C-alpha positions as a printed NumPy array, in Angstrom:
array([[ -0.303, -21.268,  -4.451],
       [ -3.314, -19.614,  -6.106],
       [ -4.496, -18.136,  -2.806],
       [ -1.   , -16.809,  -2.116],
       [ -0.889, -15.094,  -5.503],
       [ -4.355, -13.637,  -4.92 ],
       [ -3.191, -12.461,  -1.497],
       [ -0.278, -10.618,  -3.124],
       [ -2.698,  -9.126,  -5.646],
       [ -4.884,  -7.891,  -2.791],
       [ -1.834,  -6.327,  -1.134],
       [ -0.955,  -4.599,  -4.408],
       [ -4.48 ,  -3.22 ,  -4.853],
       [ -4.646,  -1.895,  -1.302],
       [ -1.178,  -0.391,  -1.787],
       [ -2.443,   1.505,  -4.824],
       [ -5.38 ,   2.747,  -2.743],
       [ -3.012,   4.02 ,  -0.057],
       [ -0.703,   5.622,  -2.616],
       [ -3.615,   7.473,  -4.214],
       [ -4.727,   8.732,  -0.797],
       [ -1.162,   9.976,  -0.221],
       [ -1.24 ,  11.733,  -3.588],
       [ -4.441,  13.544,  -2.667],
       [ -2.694,  14.766,   0.486],
       [  0.434,  15.749,  -1.511],
       [  2.759,  13.623,   0.631],
       [  6.377,  12.904,  -0.261],
       [  7.564,   9.479,  -1.446],
       [  8.16 ,   8.277,   2.099],
       [  4.632,   9.307,   2.988],
       [  3.357,   7.4  ,  -0.049],
       [  5.129,   4.227,   1.082],
       [  3.939,   4.602,   4.677],
       [  0.288,   5.106,   3.712],
       [  0.434,   2.311,   1.124],
       [  1.932,  -0.062,   3.712],
       [ -0.643,   0.812,   6.364],
       [ -3.459,   0.169,   3.915],
       [ -2.037,  -3.062,   2.554],
       [ -0.899,  -4.898,   5.672],
       [ -2.368,  -2.939,   8.584],
       [ -5.31 ,  -5.282,   9.047],
       [ -3.258,  -8.45 ,   8.843],
       [ -0.649,  -7.032,  11.226],
       [ -3.269,  -6.151,  13.828],
       [ -4.811,  -9.615,  13.453],
       [ -1.454, -11.357,  13.927],
       [ -0.624,  -9.279,  17.009],
       [ -3.981,  -9.968,  18.64 ],
       [ -3.722, -13.678,  17.829],
       [ -0.111, -13.792,  19.071],
       [  1.144, -15.045,  15.697],
       [  4.882, -14.461,  15.441],
       [  6.574, -13.357,  13.351],
       [  3.959, -11.128,  11.742],
       [  3.202, -12.453,   8.245],
       [  5.07 ,  -9.78 ,   6.282],
       [  8.133, -10.092,   8.506],
       [  8.491, -13.77 ,   7.688],
       [  7.903, -13.153,   3.977],
       [  9.478,  -9.888,   2.678],
       [  7.811, -10.433,  -0.712],
       [  4.829,  -8.549,   0.721],
       [  6.986,  -5.454,   1.292],
       [  8.432,  -5.69 ,  -2.203],
       [  4.916,  -5.847,  -3.667],
       [  3.875,  -2.819,  -1.604],
       [  6.857,  -0.76 ,  -2.755],
       [  6.445,  -1.786,  -6.39 ],
       [  2.699,  -1.063,  -6.411],
       [  3.041,   2.271,  -4.599],
       [  5.941,   3.597,  -6.667],
       [  4.344,   2.217,  -9.842],
       [  1.221,   4.197,  -8.985],
       [  3.26 ,   7.382,  -8.52 ],
       [  4.756,   6.924, -11.993],
       [  1.535,   5.802, -13.665],
       [ -0.571,   8.775, -12.593],
       [  1.969,  11.192, -14.057],
       [  0.892,  10.065, -17.523],
       [ -2.424,   8.218, -17.266],
       [ -5.467,   8.165, -15.036],
       [ -6.252,   4.99 , -13.11 ],
       [ -9.804,   3.854, -14.003],
       [-11.81 ,   4.419, -10.828],
       [-14.223,   1.56 , -11.51 ],
       [-11.422,  -0.933, -12.08 ],
       [ -9.802,   0.028,  -8.788],
       [-13.118,  -0.289,  -6.92 ],
       [-13.699,  -3.758,  -8.365],
       [-10.181,  -4.851,  -7.438],
       [-10.633,  -3.373,  -3.957],
       [-13.845,  -5.384,  -3.49 ],
       [-12.038,  -8.573,  -4.455],
       [ -9.15 ,  -7.717,  -2.121],
       [-11.585,  -7.107,   0.736],
       [-13.246, -10.472,   0.099],
       [ -9.988, -12.39 ,  -0.021],
       [ -8.47 , -10.725,   3.062],
       [-11.645, -11.18 ,   5.11 ],
       [-12.016, -14.879,   4.318],
       [ -8.317, -15.703,   4.648],
       [ -8.218, -13.892,   8.003],
       [-11.257, -15.862,   9.137],
       [ -9.574, -19.135,   8.15 ],
       [ -6.469, -18.278,  10.184],
       [ -8.603, -17.507,  13.236],
       [-10.594, -20.689,  12.689],
       [ -7.386, -22.738,  12.482],
       [ -6.415, -21.28 ,  15.872],
       [ -9.674, -22.78 ,  17.251],
       [-11.141, -19.432,  18.233],
       [-14.876, -19.026,  18.776],
       [-17.069, -18.188,  15.742],
       [-17.646, -14.628,  16.979],
       [-13.89 , -14.023,  17.194],
       [-13.399, -15.668,  13.793],
       [-15.827, -13.135,  12.293],
       [-14.088, -10.288,  14.127],
       [-10.567, -11.33 ,  13.071],
       [-11.619, -11.851,   9.449],
       [-13.385,  -8.509,   9.262],
       [-10.42 ,  -6.776,  10.9  ],
       [ -8.047,  -8.316,   8.368],
       [-10.15 ,  -6.932,   5.521],
       [-10.944,  -3.438,   6.755],
       [ -8.461,  -2.28 ,   9.428],
       [ -5.841,  -1.207,   6.869],
       [ -8.381,   1.065,   5.21 ],
       [ -9.344,   2.491,   8.596],
       [ -5.69 ,   3.355,   9.27 ],
       [ -5.434,   4.945,   5.819],
       [ -8.548,   7.07 ,   6.395],
       [ -7.468,   8.181,   9.873],
       [ -4.049,   9.237,   8.556],
       [ -5.841,  11.02 ,   5.699],
       [ -8.029,  12.903,   8.208],
       [-11.216,  11.294,   6.899],
       [-14.081,   9.509,   8.623],
       [-13.168,   5.829,   8.091],
       [-15.214,   4.029,   5.457],
       [-16.009,   1.491,   8.184],
       [-18.067,   4.126,  10.024],
       [-19.937,   5.479,   7.021],
       [-23.142,   4.09 ,   5.53 ],
       [-21.231,   2.183,   2.847],
       [-21.634,  -1.589,   2.757],
       [-18.02 ,  -2.45 ,   3.484],
       [-17.329,  -4.082,   6.83 ],
       [-20.892,  -5.41 ,   6.792],
       [-20.129,  -7.186,   3.508],
       [-17.112,  -8.861,   5.125],
       [-19.171,  -9.895,   8.142],
       [-21.934, -11.366,   5.97 ],
       [-19.478, -13.347,   3.845],
       [-17.657, -14.784,   6.852],
       [-20.925, -15.734,   8.571],
       [-22.024, -17.48 ,   5.364],
       [-18.704, -19.336,   5.217],
       [-18.997, -20.548,   8.817],
       [-22.668, -21.486,   8.383],
       [-22.033, -23.543,   5.255],
       [-19.137, -25.335,   6.943],
       [-21.315, -26.075,   9.974],
       [-23.903, -27.572,   7.621],
       [-21.279, -29.953,   6.289],
       [-20.244, -28.252,   3.048],
       [-16.647, -28.828,   1.973],
       [-14.324, -26.094,   3.275],
       [-13.15 , -24.98 ,  -0.182],
       [-16.735, -24.584,  -1.419],
       [-17.754, -22.69 ,   1.707],
       [-14.709, -20.433,   1.27 ],
       [-15.665, -19.748,  -2.343],
       [-19.265, -18.969,  -1.407],
       [-18.136, -16.547,   1.303],
       [-15.696, -14.919,  -1.092],
       [-18.406, -14.387,  -3.706],
       [-20.825, -13.054,  -1.094],
       [-18.402, -10.379,   0.164],
       [-17.464,  -9.273,  -3.347],
       [-21.082,  -9.286,  -4.565],
       [-22.327,  -7.191,  -1.65 ],
       [-19.492,  -4.683,  -1.997],
       [-19.915,  -4.391,  -5.77 ],
       [-23.681,  -4.004,  -5.375],
       [-23.037,  -1.132,  -2.976],
       [-20.705,   0.48 ,  -5.517],
       [-22.702,   0.039,  -8.711],
       [-26.297,  -0.113,  -7.423],
       [-25.965,   2.447,  -4.659],
       [-26.842,   0.074,  -1.833],
       [-26.097,   1.438,   1.623],
       [-27.028,   0.934,   5.243],
       [-29.624,   3.144,   6.97 ],
       [-28.2  ,   6.238,   8.642],
       [-28.796,   7.061,  12.301],
       [-30.024,  10.607,  12.76 ],
       [-31.052,  12.34 ,  15.95 ],
       [-34.607,  13.676,  15.817],
       [-35.208,  17.395,  15.568]])
């Protein structure tokens, strides 16, 4: 139950992120809902389609769509009067990334996929929605920039799988992976950590 509630919280946070991106592009309310939905459930939808999981998670549980609509429209109203604290949103986004990545990895693991595919499916669950948001916003996706984002998800999932392989209880391994993803992402935000950039010589 706790993980489900956290999952809904992650959906809400990513919805806010998509709604804010729509606001920067001056989209109408339909555009706000579309961009919020892509950001919130795009990664999980792609994961479910690739893993042949039917129905897709938000189709079997419409609560996800209600949360998206409430968060997106709430954001539209909120920003008319107050400014959303940027740091608070970044922290919530880091936690959402961590939860989505690890929960996606667990679903792939339950399907008895290979560890490499588990890492891929978990990372996709966490970051693909943001990639869709950035593409629709005509921006270079965060995934392709020097930010520690997808790499944080990968590291956390690898840690989770490694600890489980060493015999640690699944719930403890999940918690350790969750903390690792969030810690790496927050370190990138607040300490300025980033990956090296590839530049052509000359």
